[in-house]
Amino acid sequence: MFQHPGPAPWARLKVTLTASRPTISLSPNANSPSAPFHLILSASILFSSNPSSAITLCTDGSVLDNGQHTRHDGLFWGAFLPLQSTLDPSRTIPLHFHGWPNYGSYDAGPNLRERPWTRFETVPPPGKGELVIKHELPLERIFRNSYQLRAADVHPGEEFRIRINSKRLRGIGGWWTFGDLSGDLEGKKFARWELPDEAGEIGNLMPGEQFPDIEQMEHEGWVFSQMFDSLEVTEDLQQEEVIVKFEK
């Protein structure tokens, strides 16, 4: 039975939502590439069993996924709740796709870092900065999946509330580890499994799947995730939403 020595690693991250500016123009020509509107996510480490280390995590489909891969981003997968009018909560603008895309068949190789649709990000150690992710939202993207309201239906001066979907704070799967993508993890291969728990069991081992030789794989440069549930990602309770105003 394989077990790493010492207490089980754990960490907690905080994610803060801000906007690049408080207004969005209803004129398509006003949202020029030189000054696009962005939703901005800042992630930092609140607590960690290894406070001197950065944390690298998979961000697929989460609020920290801005689409730098071959598939859809967090906006598409519902990382944000529908924009909601501050005067009439029934007036909403969903950003997410209504349905499920067909990606067809694919060959999922064993190294997660080589999968072109998988995204990893590094959060710096406590006190050494933040991970900053920006979601660009031109007017067309804001209303792309909105069937109730179009740009023409929004009143100039109307304000909308934007909030994170708490179910999308984590990436799909929950993979994470200590280390920096451009530092001690550079050149490493990422195995899809999490490390065994105190009972020696791997939580995401499929039925009938052979138990990996962790020691041998680590010797060959593979990195396993810490236990998925030992990383907690929370919203900044002092900045749970942003308010934006639509203007002519």
mmCIF file of C-alpha atoms in Angstrom:
data_model
loop_
_atom_site.group_PDB
_atom_site.id
_atom_site.type_symbol
_atom_site.label_atom_id
_atom_site.label_comp_id
_atom_site.label_asym_id
_atom_site.label_seq_id
_atom_site.Cartn_x
_atom_site.Cartn_y
_atom_site.Cartn_z
ATOM 1 C CA MET A 1 0.000 0.000 0.000
ATOM 2 C CA PHE A 2 1.429 3.355 -1.037
ATOM 3 C CA GLN A 3 1.147 6.408 1.213
ATOM 4 C CA HIS A 4 3.083 9.634 1.327
ATOM 5 C CA PRO A 5 4.466 10.342 4.822
ATOM 6 C CA GLY A 6 3.065 13.074 7.069
ATOM 7 C CA PRO A 7 -0.389 14.622 7.417
ATOM 8 C CA ALA A 8 -2.694 14.895 4.427
ATOM 9 C CA PRO A 9 -2.034 18.094 2.410
ATOM 10 C CA TRP A 10 -4.817 20.669 2.202
ATOM 11 C CA ALA A 11 -5.378 24.230 1.020
ATOM 12 C CA ARG A 12 -8.043 26.905 0.634
ATOM 13 C CA LEU A 13 -8.204 29.432 -2.202
ATOM 14 C CA LYS A 14 -10.192 32.641 -2.413
ATOM 15 C CA VAL A 15 -11.608 33.936 -5.697
ATOM 16 C CA THR A 16 -12.571 37.603 -6.089
ATOM 17 C CA LEU A 17 -14.743 38.952 -8.910
ATOM 18 C CA THR A 18 -14.292 42.457 -10.327
ATOM 19 C CA ALA A 19 -15.003 44.180 -13.653
ATOM 20 C CA SER A 20 -12.728 46.218 -15.887
ATOM 21 C CA ARG A 21 -15.214 49.107 -15.796
ATOM 22 C CA PRO A 22 -18.711 49.777 -14.369
ATOM 23 C CA THR A 23 -20.470 50.365 -17.699
ATOM 24 C CA ILE A 24 -21.196 48.475 -20.919
ATOM 25 C CA SER A 25 -22.172 50.309 -24.086
ATOM 26 C CA LEU A 26 -25.233 49.094 -25.998
ATOM 27 C CA SER A 27 -23.619 50.341 -29.189
ATOM 28 C CA PRO A 28 -21.561 47.562 -30.828
ATOM 29 C CA ASN A 29 -19.149 50.101 -32.285
ATOM 30 C CA ALA A 30 -18.348 51.457 -28.835
ATOM 31 C CA ASN A 31 -16.970 48.111 -27.611
ATOM 32 C CA SER A 32 -13.792 48.411 -29.627
ATOM 33 C CA PRO A 33 -10.909 45.917 -29.246
ATOM 34 C CA SER A 34 -8.867 48.712 -27.672
ATOM 35 C CA ALA A 35 -11.165 48.873 -24.658
ATOM 36 C CA PRO A 36 -13.167 45.629 -24.285
ATOM 37 C CA PHE A 37 -15.208 44.882 -21.180
ATOM 38 C CA HIS A 38 -13.774 42.127 -18.975
ATOM 39 C CA LEU A 39 -14.887 40.156 -15.962
ATOM 40 C CA ILE A 40 -11.771 39.674 -13.843
ATOM 41 C CA LEU A 41 -11.122 36.831 -11.409
ATOM 42 C CA SER A 42 -8.305 37.029 -8.874
ATOM 43 C CA ALA A 43 -7.342 33.834 -7.036
ATOM 44 C CA SER A 44 -5.119 33.743 -3.964
ATOM 45 C CA ILE A 45 -4.161 31.200 -1.316
ATOM 46 C CA LEU A 46 -5.845 31.813 2.045
ATOM 47 C CA PHE A 47 -4.461 28.836 3.953
ATOM 48 C CA SER A 48 -2.228 25.935 3.059
ATOM 49 C CA SER A 49 -0.441 23.022 4.689
ATOM 50 C CA ASN A 50 2.540 24.036 2.538
ATOM 51 C CA PRO A 51 2.545 27.860 2.810
ATOM 52 C CA SER A 52 5.827 28.349 0.972
ATOM 53 C CA SER A 53 4.538 26.670 -2.188
ATOM 54 C CA ALA A 54 2.419 27.751 -5.119
ATOM 55 C CA ILE A 55 -0.621 25.670 -6.062
ATOM 56 C CA THR A 56 -1.374 24.405 -9.554
ATOM 57 C CA LEU A 57 -4.895 23.282 -10.393
ATOM 58 C CA CYS A 58 -6.994 22.179 -13.332
ATOM 59 C CA THR A 59 -9.448 24.943 -14.243
ATOM 60 C CA ASP A 60 -11.519 23.311 -17.012
ATOM 61 C CA GLY A 61 -15.052 24.735 -17.071
ATOM 62 C CA SER A 62 -14.564 26.883 -13.983
ATOM 63 C CA VAL A 63 -14.563 30.643 -13.439
ATOM 64 C CA LEU A 64 -10.778 30.448 -13.899
ATOM 65 C CA ASP A 65 -11.107 28.968 -17.399
ATOM 66 C CA ASN A 66 -10.954 31.712 -20.031
ATOM 67 C CA GLY A 67 -10.745 29.370 -22.984
ATOM 68 C CA GLN A 68 -7.034 29.079 -23.720
ATOM 69 C CA HIS A 69 -7.512 25.550 -25.072
ATOM 70 C CA THR A 70 -9.379 23.733 -27.851
ATOM 71 C CA ARG A 71 -12.796 23.599 -26.185
ATOM 72 C CA HIS A 72 -15.283 25.941 -24.563
ATOM 73 C CA ASP A 73 -14.520 28.231 -21.631
ATOM 74 C CA GLY A 74 -16.045 28.750 -18.207
ATOM 75 C CA LEU A 75 -18.548 31.294 -19.542
ATOM 76 C CA PHE A 76 -19.939 28.636 -21.880
ATOM 77 C CA TRP A 77 -20.248 26.083 -19.062
ATOM 78 C CA GLY A 78 -22.097 28.387 -16.649
ATOM 79 C CA ALA A 79 -19.276 29.744 -14.492
ATOM 80 C CA PHE A 80 -21.392 32.850 -13.923
ATOM 81 C CA LEU A 81 -25.045 33.091 -12.977
ATOM 82 C CA PRO A 82 -27.278 34.920 -15.478
ATOM 83 C CA LEU A 83 -26.965 38.689 -15.331
ATOM 84 C CA GLN A 84 -29.955 39.910 -13.319
ATOM 85 C CA SER A 85 -31.611 43.313 -13.446
ATOM 86 C CA THR A 86 -31.367 45.131 -10.115
ATOM 87 C CA LEU A 87 -34.902 46.542 -10.599
ATOM 88 C CA ASP A 88 -36.677 43.486 -12.009
ATOM 89 C CA PRO A 89 -35.054 40.119 -11.096
ATOM 90 C CA SER A 90 -37.095 38.376 -13.816
ATOM 91 C CA ARG A 91 -35.059 40.217 -16.464
ATOM 92 C CA THR A 92 -31.992 38.037 -16.949
ATOM 93 C CA ILE A 93 -29.204 37.554 -19.479
ATOM 94 C CA PRO A 94 -27.664 34.044 -19.349
ATOM 95 C CA LEU A 95 -24.082 33.691 -20.518
ATOM 96 C CA HIS A 96 -23.990 29.882 -20.582
ATOM 97 C CA PHE A 97 -24.827 27.543 -23.440
ATOM 98 C CA HIS A 98 -28.212 25.806 -23.252
ATOM 99 C CA GLY A 99 -27.366 22.221 -24.080
ATOM 100 C CA TRP A 100 -24.360 19.970 -24.474
ATOM 101 C CA PRO A 101 -21.854 20.183 -27.345
ATOM 102 C CA ASN A 102 -20.858 17.138 -29.360
ATOM 103 C CA TYR A 103 -17.077 16.888 -29.363
ATOM 104 C CA GLY A 104 -17.073 13.548 -31.147
ATOM 105 C CA SER A 105 -14.556 10.820 -30.355
ATOM 106 C CA TYR A 106 -11.085 11.604 -29.120
ATOM 107 C CA ASP A 107 -7.965 9.897 -27.826
ATOM 108 C CA ALA A 108 -7.462 10.889 -24.194
ATOM 109 C CA GLY A 109 -3.772 10.283 -23.531
ATOM 110 C CA PRO A 110 -2.520 9.483 -20.024
ATOM 111 C CA ASN A 111 -0.707 12.815 -19.548
ATOM 112 C CA LEU A 112 -3.294 15.471 -18.675
ATOM 113 C CA ARG A 113 -0.906 18.263 -19.716
ATOM 114 C CA GLU A 114 -0.895 16.969 -23.286
ATOM 115 C CA ARG A 115 -4.663 16.984 -23.682
ATOM 116 C CA PRO A 116 -5.394 20.077 -25.797
ATOM 117 C CA TRP A 117 -8.696 20.804 -24.035
ATOM 118 C CA THR A 118 -7.255 20.707 -20.508
ATOM 119 C CA ARG A 119 -6.157 23.910 -18.770
ATOM 120 C CA PHE A 120 -3.931 24.312 -15.714
ATOM 121 C CA GLU A 121 -3.135 27.496 -13.814
ATOM 122 C CA THR A 122 -0.764 28.337 -10.964
ATOM 123 C CA VAL A 123 -1.728 30.397 -7.917
ATOM 124 C CA PRO A 124 1.383 32.023 -6.328
ATOM 125 C CA PRO A 125 2.377 31.318 -2.710
ATOM 126 C CA PRO A 126 0.673 33.410 -0.003
ATOM 127 C CA GLY A 127 1.898 36.999 -0.029
ATOM 128 C CA LYS A 128 3.525 36.682 -3.464
ATOM 129 C CA GLY A 129 0.708 37.788 -5.731
ATOM 130 C CA GLU A 130 -2.441 36.424 -7.286
ATOM 131 C CA LEU A 131 -3.561 34.467 -10.313
ATOM 132 C CA VAL A 132 -5.546 36.868 -12.523
ATOM 133 C CA ILE A 133 -7.917 35.549 -15.201
ATOM 134 C CA LYS A 134 -9.834 37.847 -17.564
ATOM 135 C CA HIS A 135 -12.997 36.963 -19.480
ATOM 136 C CA GLU A 136 -13.537 39.288 -22.443
ATOM 137 C CA LEU A 137 -17.206 40.126 -22.995
ATOM 138 C CA PRO A 138 -17.998 42.088 -26.134
ATOM 139 C CA LEU A 139 -21.668 42.966 -26.607
ATOM 140 C CA GLU A 140 -22.238 40.049 -28.994
ATOM 141 C CA ARG A 141 -20.931 37.553 -26.434
ATOM 142 C CA ILE A 142 -23.091 38.961 -23.626
ATOM 143 C CA PHE A 143 -26.297 38.308 -25.589
ATOM 144 C CA ARG A 144 -25.196 35.223 -27.548
ATOM 145 C CA ASN A 145 -27.148 32.754 -25.392
ATOM 146 C CA SER A 146 -29.888 35.118 -24.236
ATOM 147 C CA TYR A 147 -33.360 34.333 -25.555
ATOM 148 C CA GLN A 148 -35.426 36.501 -23.229
ATOM 149 C CA LEU A 149 -33.517 39.747 -23.636
ATOM 150 C CA ARG A 150 -31.569 41.135 -26.554
ATOM 151 C CA ALA A 151 -29.470 44.266 -26.570
ATOM 152 C CA ALA A 152 -32.441 46.209 -27.968
ATOM 153 C CA ASP A 153 -34.539 45.136 -24.968
ATOM 154 C CA VAL A 154 -32.194 46.594 -22.369
ATOM 155 C CA HIS A 155 -32.910 50.149 -21.244
ATOM 156 C CA PRO A 156 -30.046 52.641 -21.210
ATOM 157 C CA GLY A 157 -29.169 53.199 -17.575
ATOM 158 C CA GLU A 158 -30.449 49.755 -16.513
ATOM 159 C CA GLU A 159 -28.140 48.018 -14.056
ATOM 160 C CA PHE A 160 -27.454 44.296 -13.885
ATOM 161 C CA ARG A 161 -25.947 42.147 -11.161
ATOM 162 C CA ILE A 162 -23.210 39.644 -12.049
ATOM 163 C CA ARG A 163 -22.310 36.789 -9.707
ATOM 164 C CA ILE A 164 -20.133 33.691 -9.788
ATOM 165 C CA ASN A 165 -21.836 30.314 -9.981
ATOM 166 C CA SER A 166 -20.561 28.661 -6.788
ATOM 167 C CA LYS A 167 -20.781 25.257 -8.496
ATOM 168 C CA ARG A 168 -18.119 26.390 -10.967
ATOM 169 C CA LEU A 169 -15.425 27.592 -8.580
ATOM 170 C CA ARG A 170 -13.513 24.365 -9.177
ATOM 171 C CA GLY A 171 -12.423 22.820 -12.444
ATOM 172 C CA ILE A 172 -14.008 19.631 -13.728
ATOM 173 C CA GLY A 173 -12.469 16.714 -11.862
ATOM 174 C CA GLY A 174 -10.751 18.697 -9.111
ATOM 175 C CA TRP A 175 -7.089 17.947 -9.961
ATOM 176 C CA TRP A 176 -4.527 19.995 -7.976
ATOM 177 C CA THR A 177 -1.023 19.827 -6.547
ATOM 178 C CA PHE A 178 1.636 21.964 -4.927
ATOM 179 C CA GLY A 179 4.126 23.592 -7.288
ATOM 180 C CA ASP A 180 4.491 26.032 -10.165
ATOM 181 C CA LEU A 181 3.934 25.188 -13.836
ATOM 182 C CA SER A 182 6.964 27.224 -14.855
ATOM 183 C CA GLY A 183 9.073 26.136 -11.863
ATOM 184 C CA ASP A 184 9.265 22.779 -10.105
ATOM 185 C CA LEU A 185 6.497 21.298 -12.268
ATOM 186 C CA GLU A 186 8.101 22.281 -15.569
ATOM 187 C CA GLY A 187 8.483 19.212 -17.766
ATOM 188 C CA LYS A 188 6.512 17.005 -15.396
ATOM 189 C CA LYS A 189 3.714 14.726 -16.586
ATOM 190 C CA PHE A 190 0.342 14.922 -14.858
ATOM 191 C CA ALA A 191 -1.328 11.614 -14.020
ATOM 192 C CA ARG A 192 -5.102 11.761 -13.818
ATOM 193 C CA TRP A 193 -5.345 10.011 -10.445
ATOM 194 C CA GLU A 194 -5.388 11.546 -7.013
ATOM 195 C CA LEU A 195 -3.056 10.206 -4.322
ATOM 196 C CA PRO A 196 -4.420 7.498 -2.003
ATOM 197 C CA ASP A 197 -6.329 8.418 1.135
ATOM 198 C CA GLU A 198 -5.539 7.159 4.644
ATOM 199 C CA ALA A 199 -7.081 3.809 3.775
ATOM 200 C CA GLY A 200 -4.814 3.498 0.758
ATOM 201 C CA GLU A 201 -7.638 3.941 -1.737
ATOM 202 C CA ILE A 202 -7.672 6.200 -4.792
ATOM 203 C CA GLY A 203 -10.978 8.005 -4.996
ATOM 204 C CA ASN A 204 -11.119 8.331 -8.787
ATOM 205 C CA LEU A 205 -9.840 4.844 -9.657
ATOM 206 C CA MET A 206 -12.358 3.302 -12.052
ATOM 207 C CA PRO A 207 -13.933 -0.098 -11.276
ATOM 208 C CA GLY A 208 -11.630 -2.819 -12.548
ATOM 209 C CA GLU A 209 -8.819 -0.351 -13.220
ATOM 210 C CA GLN A 210 -5.333 -1.418 -12.180
ATOM 211 C CA PHE A 211 -3.850 0.423 -9.202
ATOM 212 C CA PRO A 212 -1.011 2.605 -10.561
ATOM 213 C CA ASP A 213 2.561 2.047 -9.428
ATOM 214 C CA ILE A 214 2.839 5.493 -7.880
ATOM 215 C CA GLU A 215 6.438 5.256 -6.694
ATOM 216 C CA GLN A 216 7.654 4.093 -10.091
ATOM 217 C CA MET A 217 5.615 6.700 -11.942
ATOM 218 C CA GLU A 218 6.845 9.515 -9.702
ATOM 219 C CA HIS A 219 10.397 8.323 -10.361
ATOM 220 C CA GLU A 220 9.611 8.646 -14.083
ATOM 221 C CA GLY A 221 8.471 12.254 -13.671
ATOM 222 C CA TRP A 222 4.729 11.828 -13.143
ATOM 223 C CA VAL A 223 2.819 14.038 -10.709
ATOM 224 C CA PHE A 224 -0.380 12.886 -9.045
ATOM 225 C CA SER A 225 -3.114 15.138 -7.757
ATOM 226 C CA GLN A 226 -3.529 15.678 -4.063
ATOM 227 C CA MET A 227 -6.873 14.353 -2.867
ATOM 228 C CA PHE A 228 -9.484 16.365 -4.751
ATOM 229 C CA ASP A 229 -11.579 17.215 -1.696
ATOM 230 C CA SER A 230 -8.601 18.602 0.230
ATOM 231 C CA LEU A 231 -8.636 21.790 -1.866
ATOM 232 C CA GLU A 232 -11.409 24.247 -1.057
ATOM 233 C CA VAL A 233 -12.171 27.182 -3.336
ATOM 234 C CA THR A 234 -14.375 29.931 -1.906
ATOM 235 C CA GLU A 235 -15.788 33.244 -3.073
ATOM 236 C CA ASP A 236 -14.641 36.527 -1.581
ATOM 237 C CA LEU A 237 -17.574 37.241 0.739
ATOM 238 C CA GLN A 238 -16.773 40.962 0.681
ATOM 239 C CA GLN A 239 -17.024 41.047 -3.119
ATOM 240 C CA GLU A 240 -19.704 38.544 -4.093
ATOM 241 C CA GLU A 241 -21.028 40.480 -7.080
ATOM 242 C CA VAL A 242 -20.403 43.342 -9.461
ATOM 243 C CA ILE A 243 -23.002 45.784 -10.776
ATOM 244 C CA VAL A 244 -22.722 47.008 -14.350
ATOM 245 C CA LYS A 245 -24.790 49.680 -16.081
ATOM 246 C CA PHE A 246 -25.746 49.522 -19.746
ATOM 247 C CA GLU A 247 -25.367 52.827 -21.576
ATOM 248 C CA LYS A 248 -26.060 54.080 -25.081
#
